[in-house]
mmCIF file of C-alpha atoms and ligand atoms in Angstrom:
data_model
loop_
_atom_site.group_PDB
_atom_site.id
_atom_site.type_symbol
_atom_site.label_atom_id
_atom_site.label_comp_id
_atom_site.label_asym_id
_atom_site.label_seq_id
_atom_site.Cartn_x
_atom_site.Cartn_y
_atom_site.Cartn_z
ATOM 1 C CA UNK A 93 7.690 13.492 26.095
ATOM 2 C CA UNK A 94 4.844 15.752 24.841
ATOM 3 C CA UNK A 95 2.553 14.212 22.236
ATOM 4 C CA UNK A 96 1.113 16.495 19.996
ATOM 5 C CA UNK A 97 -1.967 15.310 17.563
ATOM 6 C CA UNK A 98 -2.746 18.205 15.694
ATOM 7 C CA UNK A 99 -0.800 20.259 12.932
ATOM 8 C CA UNK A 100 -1.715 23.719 14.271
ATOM 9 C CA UNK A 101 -0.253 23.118 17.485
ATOM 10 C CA UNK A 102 2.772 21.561 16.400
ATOM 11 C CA UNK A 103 3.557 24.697 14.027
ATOM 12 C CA UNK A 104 2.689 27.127 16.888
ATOM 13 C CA UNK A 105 4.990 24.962 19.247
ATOM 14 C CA UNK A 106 7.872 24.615 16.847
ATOM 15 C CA UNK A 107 7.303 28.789 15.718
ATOM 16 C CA UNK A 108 7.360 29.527 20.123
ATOM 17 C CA UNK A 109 10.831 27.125 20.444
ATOM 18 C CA UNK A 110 12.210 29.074 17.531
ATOM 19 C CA UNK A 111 11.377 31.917 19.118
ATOM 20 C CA UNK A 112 13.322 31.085 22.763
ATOM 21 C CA UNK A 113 16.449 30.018 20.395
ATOM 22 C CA UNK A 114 16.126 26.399 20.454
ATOM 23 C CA UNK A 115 17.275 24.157 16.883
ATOM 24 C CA UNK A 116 14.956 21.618 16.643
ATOM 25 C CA UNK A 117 15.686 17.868 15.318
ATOM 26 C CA UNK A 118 13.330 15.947 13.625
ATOM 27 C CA UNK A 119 12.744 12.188 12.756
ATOM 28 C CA UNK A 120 10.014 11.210 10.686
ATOM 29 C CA UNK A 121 9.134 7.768 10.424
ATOM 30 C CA UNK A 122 6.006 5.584 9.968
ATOM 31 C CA UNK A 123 6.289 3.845 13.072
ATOM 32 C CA UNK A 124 7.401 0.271 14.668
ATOM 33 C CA UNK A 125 10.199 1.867 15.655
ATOM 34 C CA UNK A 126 13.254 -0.104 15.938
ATOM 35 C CA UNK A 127 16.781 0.115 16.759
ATOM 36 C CA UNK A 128 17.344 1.780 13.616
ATOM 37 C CA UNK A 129 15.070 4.458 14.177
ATOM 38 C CA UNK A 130 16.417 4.958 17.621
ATOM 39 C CA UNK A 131 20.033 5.666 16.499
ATOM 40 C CA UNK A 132 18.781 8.197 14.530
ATOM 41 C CA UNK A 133 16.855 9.951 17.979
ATOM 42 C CA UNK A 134 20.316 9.770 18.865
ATOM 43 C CA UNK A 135 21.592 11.808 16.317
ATOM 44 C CA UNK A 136 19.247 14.401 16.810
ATOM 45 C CA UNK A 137 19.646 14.431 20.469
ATOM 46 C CA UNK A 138 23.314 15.412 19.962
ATOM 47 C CA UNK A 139 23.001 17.792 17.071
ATOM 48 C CA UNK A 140 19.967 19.765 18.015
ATOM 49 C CA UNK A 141 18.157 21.084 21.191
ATOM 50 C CA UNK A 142 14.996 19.640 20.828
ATOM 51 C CA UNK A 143 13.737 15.820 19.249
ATOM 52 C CA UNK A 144 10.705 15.886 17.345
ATOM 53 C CA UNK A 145 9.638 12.648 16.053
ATOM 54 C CA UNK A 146 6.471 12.155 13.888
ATOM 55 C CA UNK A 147 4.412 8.881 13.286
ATOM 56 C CA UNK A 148 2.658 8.998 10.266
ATOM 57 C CA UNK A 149 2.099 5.829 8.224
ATOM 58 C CA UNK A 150 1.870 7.991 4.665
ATOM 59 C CA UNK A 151 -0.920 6.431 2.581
ATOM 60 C CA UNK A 152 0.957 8.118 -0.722
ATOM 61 C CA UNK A 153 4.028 6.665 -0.441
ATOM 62 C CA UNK A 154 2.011 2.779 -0.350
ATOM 63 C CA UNK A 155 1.251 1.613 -4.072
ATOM 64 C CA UNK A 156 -2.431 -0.108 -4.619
ATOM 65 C CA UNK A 157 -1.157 -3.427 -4.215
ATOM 66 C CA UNK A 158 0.983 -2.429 -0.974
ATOM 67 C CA UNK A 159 0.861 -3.360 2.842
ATOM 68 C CA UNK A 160 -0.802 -0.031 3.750
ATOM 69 C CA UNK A 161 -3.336 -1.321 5.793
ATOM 70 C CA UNK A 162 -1.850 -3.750 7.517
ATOM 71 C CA UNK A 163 1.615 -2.070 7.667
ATOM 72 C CA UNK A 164 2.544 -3.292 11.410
ATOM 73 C CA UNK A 165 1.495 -0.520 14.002
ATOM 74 C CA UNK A 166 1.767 -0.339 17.781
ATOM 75 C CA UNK A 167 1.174 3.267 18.862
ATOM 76 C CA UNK A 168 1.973 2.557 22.867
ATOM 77 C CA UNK A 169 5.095 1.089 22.173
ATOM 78 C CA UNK A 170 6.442 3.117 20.166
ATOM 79 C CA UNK A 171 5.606 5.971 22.495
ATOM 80 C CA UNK A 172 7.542 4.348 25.108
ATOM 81 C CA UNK A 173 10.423 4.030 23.055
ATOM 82 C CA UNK A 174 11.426 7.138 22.228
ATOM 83 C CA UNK A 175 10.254 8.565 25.575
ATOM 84 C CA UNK A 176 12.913 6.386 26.918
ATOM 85 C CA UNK A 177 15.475 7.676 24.336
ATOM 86 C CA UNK A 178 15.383 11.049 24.974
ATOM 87 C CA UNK A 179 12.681 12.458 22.577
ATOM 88 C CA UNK A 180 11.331 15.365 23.458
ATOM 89 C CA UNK A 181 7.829 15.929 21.326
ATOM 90 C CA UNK A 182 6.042 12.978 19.601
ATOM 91 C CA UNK A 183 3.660 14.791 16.518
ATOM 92 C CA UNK A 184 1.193 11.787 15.191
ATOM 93 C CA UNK A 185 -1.255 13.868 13.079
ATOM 94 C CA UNK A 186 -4.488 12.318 11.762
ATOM 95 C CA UNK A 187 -4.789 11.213 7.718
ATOM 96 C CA UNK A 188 -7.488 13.077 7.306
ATOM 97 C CA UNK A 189 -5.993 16.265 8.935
ATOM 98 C CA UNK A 190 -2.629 15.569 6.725
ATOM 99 C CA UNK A 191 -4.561 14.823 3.536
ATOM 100 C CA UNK A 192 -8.177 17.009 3.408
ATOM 101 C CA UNK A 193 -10.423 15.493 1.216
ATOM 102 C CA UNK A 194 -9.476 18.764 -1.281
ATOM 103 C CA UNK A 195 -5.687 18.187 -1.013
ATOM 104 C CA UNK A 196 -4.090 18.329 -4.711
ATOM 105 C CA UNK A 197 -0.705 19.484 -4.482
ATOM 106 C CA UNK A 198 2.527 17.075 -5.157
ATOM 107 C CA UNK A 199 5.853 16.878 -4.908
ATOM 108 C CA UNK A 200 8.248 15.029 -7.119
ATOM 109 C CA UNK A 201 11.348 14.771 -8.228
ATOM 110 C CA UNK A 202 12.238 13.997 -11.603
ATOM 111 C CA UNK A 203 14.134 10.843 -12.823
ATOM 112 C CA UNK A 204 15.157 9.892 -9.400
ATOM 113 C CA UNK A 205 11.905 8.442 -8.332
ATOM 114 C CA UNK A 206 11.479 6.295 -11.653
ATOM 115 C CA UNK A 207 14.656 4.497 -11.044
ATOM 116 C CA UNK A 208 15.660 1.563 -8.574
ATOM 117 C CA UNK A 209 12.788 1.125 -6.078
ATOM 118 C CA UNK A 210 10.576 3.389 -8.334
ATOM 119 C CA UNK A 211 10.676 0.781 -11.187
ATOM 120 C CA UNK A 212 7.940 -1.187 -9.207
ATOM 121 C CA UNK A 213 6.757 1.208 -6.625
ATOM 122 C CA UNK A 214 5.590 3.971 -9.099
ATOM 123 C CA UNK A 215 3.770 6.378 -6.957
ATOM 124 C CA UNK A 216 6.313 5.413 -3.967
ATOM 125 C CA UNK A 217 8.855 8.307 -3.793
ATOM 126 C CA UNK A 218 6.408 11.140 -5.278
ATOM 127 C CA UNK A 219 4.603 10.087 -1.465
ATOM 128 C CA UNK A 220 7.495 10.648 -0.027
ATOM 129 C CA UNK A 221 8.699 13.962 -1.097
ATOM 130 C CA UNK A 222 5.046 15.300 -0.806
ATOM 131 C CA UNK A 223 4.937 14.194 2.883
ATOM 132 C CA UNK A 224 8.227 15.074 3.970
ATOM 133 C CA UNK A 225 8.038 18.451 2.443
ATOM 134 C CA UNK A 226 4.412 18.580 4.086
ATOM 135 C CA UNK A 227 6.119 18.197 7.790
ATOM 136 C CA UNK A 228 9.285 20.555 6.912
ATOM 137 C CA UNK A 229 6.611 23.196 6.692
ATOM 138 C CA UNK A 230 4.683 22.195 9.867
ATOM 139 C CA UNK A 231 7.742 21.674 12.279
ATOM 140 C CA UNK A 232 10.399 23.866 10.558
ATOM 141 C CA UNK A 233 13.734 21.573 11.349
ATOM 142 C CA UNK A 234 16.861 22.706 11.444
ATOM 143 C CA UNK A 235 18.042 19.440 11.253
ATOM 144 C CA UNK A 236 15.908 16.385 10.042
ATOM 145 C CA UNK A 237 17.453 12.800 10.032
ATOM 146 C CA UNK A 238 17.199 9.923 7.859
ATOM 147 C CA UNK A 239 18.851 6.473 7.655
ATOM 148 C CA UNK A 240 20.954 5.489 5.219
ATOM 149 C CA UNK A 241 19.003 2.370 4.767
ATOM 150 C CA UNK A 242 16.962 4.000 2.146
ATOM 151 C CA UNK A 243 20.007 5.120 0.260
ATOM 152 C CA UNK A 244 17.616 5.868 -2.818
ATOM 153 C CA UNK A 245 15.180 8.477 -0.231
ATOM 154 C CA UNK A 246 17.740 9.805 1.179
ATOM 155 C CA UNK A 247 19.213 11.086 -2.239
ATOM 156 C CA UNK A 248 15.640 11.960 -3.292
ATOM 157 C CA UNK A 249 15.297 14.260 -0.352
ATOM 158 C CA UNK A 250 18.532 15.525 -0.698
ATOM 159 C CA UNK A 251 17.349 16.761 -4.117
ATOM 160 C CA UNK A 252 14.541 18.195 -3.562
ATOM 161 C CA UNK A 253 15.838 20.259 -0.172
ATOM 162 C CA UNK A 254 18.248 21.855 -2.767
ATOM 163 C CA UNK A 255 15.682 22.516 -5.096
ATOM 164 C CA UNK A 256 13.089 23.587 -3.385
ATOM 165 C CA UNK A 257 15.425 25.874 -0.798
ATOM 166 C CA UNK A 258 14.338 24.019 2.234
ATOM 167 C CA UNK A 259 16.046 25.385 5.430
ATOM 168 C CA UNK A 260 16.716 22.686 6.731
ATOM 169 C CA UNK A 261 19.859 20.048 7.307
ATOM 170 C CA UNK A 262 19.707 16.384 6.187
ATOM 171 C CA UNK A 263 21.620 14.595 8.091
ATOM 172 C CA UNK A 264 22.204 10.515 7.432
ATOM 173 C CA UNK A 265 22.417 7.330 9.998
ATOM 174 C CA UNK A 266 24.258 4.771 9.377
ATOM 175 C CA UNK A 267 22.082 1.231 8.710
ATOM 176 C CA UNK A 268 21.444 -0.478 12.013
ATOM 177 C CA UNK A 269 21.830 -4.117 11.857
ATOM 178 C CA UNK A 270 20.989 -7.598 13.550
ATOM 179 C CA UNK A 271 23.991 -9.740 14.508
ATOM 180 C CA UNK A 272 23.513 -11.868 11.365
ATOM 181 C CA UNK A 273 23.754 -8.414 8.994
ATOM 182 C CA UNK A 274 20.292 -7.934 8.272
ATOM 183 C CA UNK A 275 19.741 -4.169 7.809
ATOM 184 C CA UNK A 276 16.533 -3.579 11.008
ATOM 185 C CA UNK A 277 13.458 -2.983 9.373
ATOM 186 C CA UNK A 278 10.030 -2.461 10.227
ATOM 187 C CA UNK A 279 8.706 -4.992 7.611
ATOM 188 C CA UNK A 280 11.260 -7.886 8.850
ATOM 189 C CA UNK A 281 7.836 -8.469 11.535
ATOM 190 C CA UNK A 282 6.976 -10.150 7.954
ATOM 191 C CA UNK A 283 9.519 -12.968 7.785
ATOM 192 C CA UNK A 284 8.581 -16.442 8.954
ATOM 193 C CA UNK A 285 11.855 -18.782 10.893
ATOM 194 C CA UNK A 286 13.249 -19.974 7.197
ATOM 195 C CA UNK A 287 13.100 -16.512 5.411
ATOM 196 C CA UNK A 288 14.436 -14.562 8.822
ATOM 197 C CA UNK A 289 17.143 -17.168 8.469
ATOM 198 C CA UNK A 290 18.358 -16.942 4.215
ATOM 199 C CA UNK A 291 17.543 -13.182 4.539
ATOM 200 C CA UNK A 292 20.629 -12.264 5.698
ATOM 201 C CA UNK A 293 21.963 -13.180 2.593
ATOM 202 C CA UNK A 294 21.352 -9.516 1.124
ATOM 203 C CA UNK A 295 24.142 -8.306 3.417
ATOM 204 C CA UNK A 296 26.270 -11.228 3.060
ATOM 205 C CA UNK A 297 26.073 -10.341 -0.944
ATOM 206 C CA UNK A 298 26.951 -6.580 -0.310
ATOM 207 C CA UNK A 299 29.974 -7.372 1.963
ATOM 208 C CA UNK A 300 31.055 -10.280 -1.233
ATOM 209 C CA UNK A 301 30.618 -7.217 -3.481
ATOM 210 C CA UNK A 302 33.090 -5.227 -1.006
ATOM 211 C CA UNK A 303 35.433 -7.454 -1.331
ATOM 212 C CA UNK A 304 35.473 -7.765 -4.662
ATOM 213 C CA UNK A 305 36.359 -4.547 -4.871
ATOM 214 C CA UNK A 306 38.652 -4.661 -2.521
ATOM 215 C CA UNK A 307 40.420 -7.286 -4.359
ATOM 216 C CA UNK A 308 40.562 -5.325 -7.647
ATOM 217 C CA UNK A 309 37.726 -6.060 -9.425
ATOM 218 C CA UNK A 310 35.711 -2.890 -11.155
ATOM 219 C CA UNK A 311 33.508 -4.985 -13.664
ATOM 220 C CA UNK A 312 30.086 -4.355 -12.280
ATOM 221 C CA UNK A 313 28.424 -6.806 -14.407
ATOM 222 C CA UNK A 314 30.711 -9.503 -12.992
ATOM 223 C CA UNK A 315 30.256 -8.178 -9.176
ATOM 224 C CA UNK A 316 26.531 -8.296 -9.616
ATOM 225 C CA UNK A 317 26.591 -12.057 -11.281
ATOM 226 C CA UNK A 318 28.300 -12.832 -8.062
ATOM 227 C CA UNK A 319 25.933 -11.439 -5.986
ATOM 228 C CA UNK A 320 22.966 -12.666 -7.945
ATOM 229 C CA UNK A 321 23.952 -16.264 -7.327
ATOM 230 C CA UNK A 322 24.893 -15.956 -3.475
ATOM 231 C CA UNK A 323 21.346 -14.587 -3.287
ATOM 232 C CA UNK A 324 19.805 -17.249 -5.708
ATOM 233 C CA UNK A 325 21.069 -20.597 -3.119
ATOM 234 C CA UNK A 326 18.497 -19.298 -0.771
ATOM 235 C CA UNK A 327 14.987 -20.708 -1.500
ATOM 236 C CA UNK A 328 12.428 -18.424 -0.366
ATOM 237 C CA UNK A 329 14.997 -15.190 -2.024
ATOM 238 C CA UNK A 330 13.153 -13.382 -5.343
ATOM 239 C CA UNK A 331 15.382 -10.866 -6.396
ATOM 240 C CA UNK A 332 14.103 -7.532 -7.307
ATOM 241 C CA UNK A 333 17.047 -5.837 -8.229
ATOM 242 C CA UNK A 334 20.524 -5.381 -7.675
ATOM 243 C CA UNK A 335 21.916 -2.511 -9.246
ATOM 244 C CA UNK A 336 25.596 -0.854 -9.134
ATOM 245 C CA UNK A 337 24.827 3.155 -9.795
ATOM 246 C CA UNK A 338 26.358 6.549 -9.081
ATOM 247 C CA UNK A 339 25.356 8.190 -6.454
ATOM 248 C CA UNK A 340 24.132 11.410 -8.141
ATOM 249 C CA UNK A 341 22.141 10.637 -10.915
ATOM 250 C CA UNK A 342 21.702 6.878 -9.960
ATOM 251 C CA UNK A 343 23.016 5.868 -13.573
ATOM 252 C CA UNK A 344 23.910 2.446 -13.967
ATOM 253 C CA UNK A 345 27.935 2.110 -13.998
ATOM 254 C CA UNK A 346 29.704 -0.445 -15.988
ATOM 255 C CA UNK A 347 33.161 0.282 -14.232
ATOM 256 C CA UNK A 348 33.755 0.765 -10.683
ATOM 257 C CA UNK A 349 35.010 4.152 -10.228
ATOM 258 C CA UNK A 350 34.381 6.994 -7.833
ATOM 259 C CA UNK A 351 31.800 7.172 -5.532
ATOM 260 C CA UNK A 352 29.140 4.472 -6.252
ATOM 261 C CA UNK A 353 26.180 2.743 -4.743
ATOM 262 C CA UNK A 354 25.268 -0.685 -4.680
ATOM 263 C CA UNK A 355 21.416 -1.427 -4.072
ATOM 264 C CA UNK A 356 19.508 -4.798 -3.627
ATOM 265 C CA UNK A 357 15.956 -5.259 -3.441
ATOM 266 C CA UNK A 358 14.831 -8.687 -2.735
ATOM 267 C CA UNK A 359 11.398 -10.018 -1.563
ATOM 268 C CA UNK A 360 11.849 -12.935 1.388
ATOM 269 C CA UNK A 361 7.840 -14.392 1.320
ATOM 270 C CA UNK A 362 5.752 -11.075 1.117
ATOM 271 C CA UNK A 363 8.873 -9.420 2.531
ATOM 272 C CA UNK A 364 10.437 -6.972 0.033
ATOM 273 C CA UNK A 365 13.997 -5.846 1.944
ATOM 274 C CA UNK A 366 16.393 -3.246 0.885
ATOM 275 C CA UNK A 367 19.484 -2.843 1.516
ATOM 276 C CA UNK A 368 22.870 -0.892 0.090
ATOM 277 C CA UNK A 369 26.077 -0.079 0.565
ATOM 278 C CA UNK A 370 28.151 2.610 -0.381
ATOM 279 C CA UNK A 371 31.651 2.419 -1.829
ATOM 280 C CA UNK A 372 33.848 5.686 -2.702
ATOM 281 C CA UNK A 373 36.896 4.672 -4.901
HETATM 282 O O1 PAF B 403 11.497 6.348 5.778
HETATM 283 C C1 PAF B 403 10.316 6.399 6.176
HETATM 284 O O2 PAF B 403 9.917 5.791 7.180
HETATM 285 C C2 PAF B 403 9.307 7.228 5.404
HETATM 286 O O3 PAF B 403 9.519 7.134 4.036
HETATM 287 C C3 PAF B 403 9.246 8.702 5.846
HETATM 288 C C4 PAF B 403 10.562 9.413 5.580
HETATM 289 C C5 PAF B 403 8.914 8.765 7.333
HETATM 290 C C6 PAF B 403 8.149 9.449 5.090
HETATM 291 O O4 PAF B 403 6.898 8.884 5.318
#
């Protein structure tokens, strides 16, 4: 696995593989890689003839208040990881070189990143979009994978690669889990013993919700009261939100109908875990 550091190089390798014919891959991701982000090396592996993955923990996307500093790292690792995987090129640019001290351009999509996870996180998604647009240009995917963890990104992305005309495939991973449910997560490093152990009600909740469904039920208000007080037994469980939205839009639903997305949000300690699942009708 090459490791490339700066953003010059990593357009002038991408433009020279483009050139020879290859599709290129991509996986962005902030690092402390996990299983989750592994599956989705996988993906790429299969669907493209080179791997890129990039390690940038984004400043943008972390609110004022957020874990940016001490957002869990471990460069060698990580490194290792995908090596062993199969990844073929490693880009970990510098802040500075991403974000020059006369950078002023944004990218945001509308509505979308004011709802669910936006409600508290503000600034979160415009971060997102900026960076991710940021390395389409520099590496030039064909295909750039996400996981379906961060159901609300993913659709955010989505958007704006329409939009904005992006060349470039999104493909989705499914959400990697421990045995007990809970969907992997860089920021589960967070949880002491008792909050690793009642976080896996989020999950637990979802697949209730599920079979609710399944059952007959398409009251959302009811399925969420459900889920709020499976969630509610555990002690160290504040709920953020739990919402029950379409998939386009992310408008709050009253029936259950169509294709629809149920999202919780819940902080475990200083833990705040996501986690979704998607139901088509
Ligand atoms: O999902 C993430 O880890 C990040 O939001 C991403 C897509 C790498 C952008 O920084």
């Amino acid at each position: 696995m090459r490791t490339i550091t700066h953003i010059d190089r990593m357009q002038k390798v991408s433009d020279d593989l483009k050139k020879e014919g290859k599709t290129i891959g991509f996986v962005p991701t902030m690092g402390f890689i996990h299983e989750g982000h592994l599956s989705l090396i996988d993906i790429a592996n299969k669907n493209a003839d080179v791997t890129v993955a990039s390690l940038f923990v984004n400043p943008k996307q972390f609110t004022p208040t957020e874990d940016y500093r001490c957002y869990p790292r471990n460069l060698a690792r990580d490194k290792k990881l995908l090596k062993k995987r199969g990844c073929s090129i490693f880009f970990y640019p510098d802040v500075d070189a991403m974000y020059s001290k006369y950078f002023k351009t944004e990218v945001y999509v509308r509505n979308l990143s004011k709802l669910l996870c936006g409600v508290r996180r503000k600034t979160h998604f415009k971060g997102v979009t900026t960076v991710v647009a940021k390395l389409f240009n520099i590496l030039k995917p064909d295909i750039a994978v996400f996981g379906q963890k961060d159901a609300q990104q993913v659709i955010i992305l989505k958007r704006m690669v329409e939009d904005l005309n992006f060349d470039v495939k999104i493909v989705i991973g499914p959400i990697i889990r421990e045995d007990d449910g809970l969907a992997m997560s860089s920021r589960n490093i967070y949880l002491k013993k008792k909050e690793r152990e009642e976080a896996s009600v989020i999950f637990k909740s979802l697949k209730e919700a599920e079979k609710m469904i399944h059952d007959g039920e398409r009251n959302a208000s009811r399925i969420k009261k459900r889920m709020r007080r499976m969630i509610s037994t555990k002690k160290s469980a504040a709920i953020d939100y739990i919402r029950i939205v379409e998939t386009k839009e992310l408008r709050s639903v009253n029936e259950i109908n169509g294709e629809i997305l149920i999202a919780v949000a819940c902080f475990f300690g200083k833990a705040r875990l996501i986690d979704n699942i998607i139901i088509n009708l």
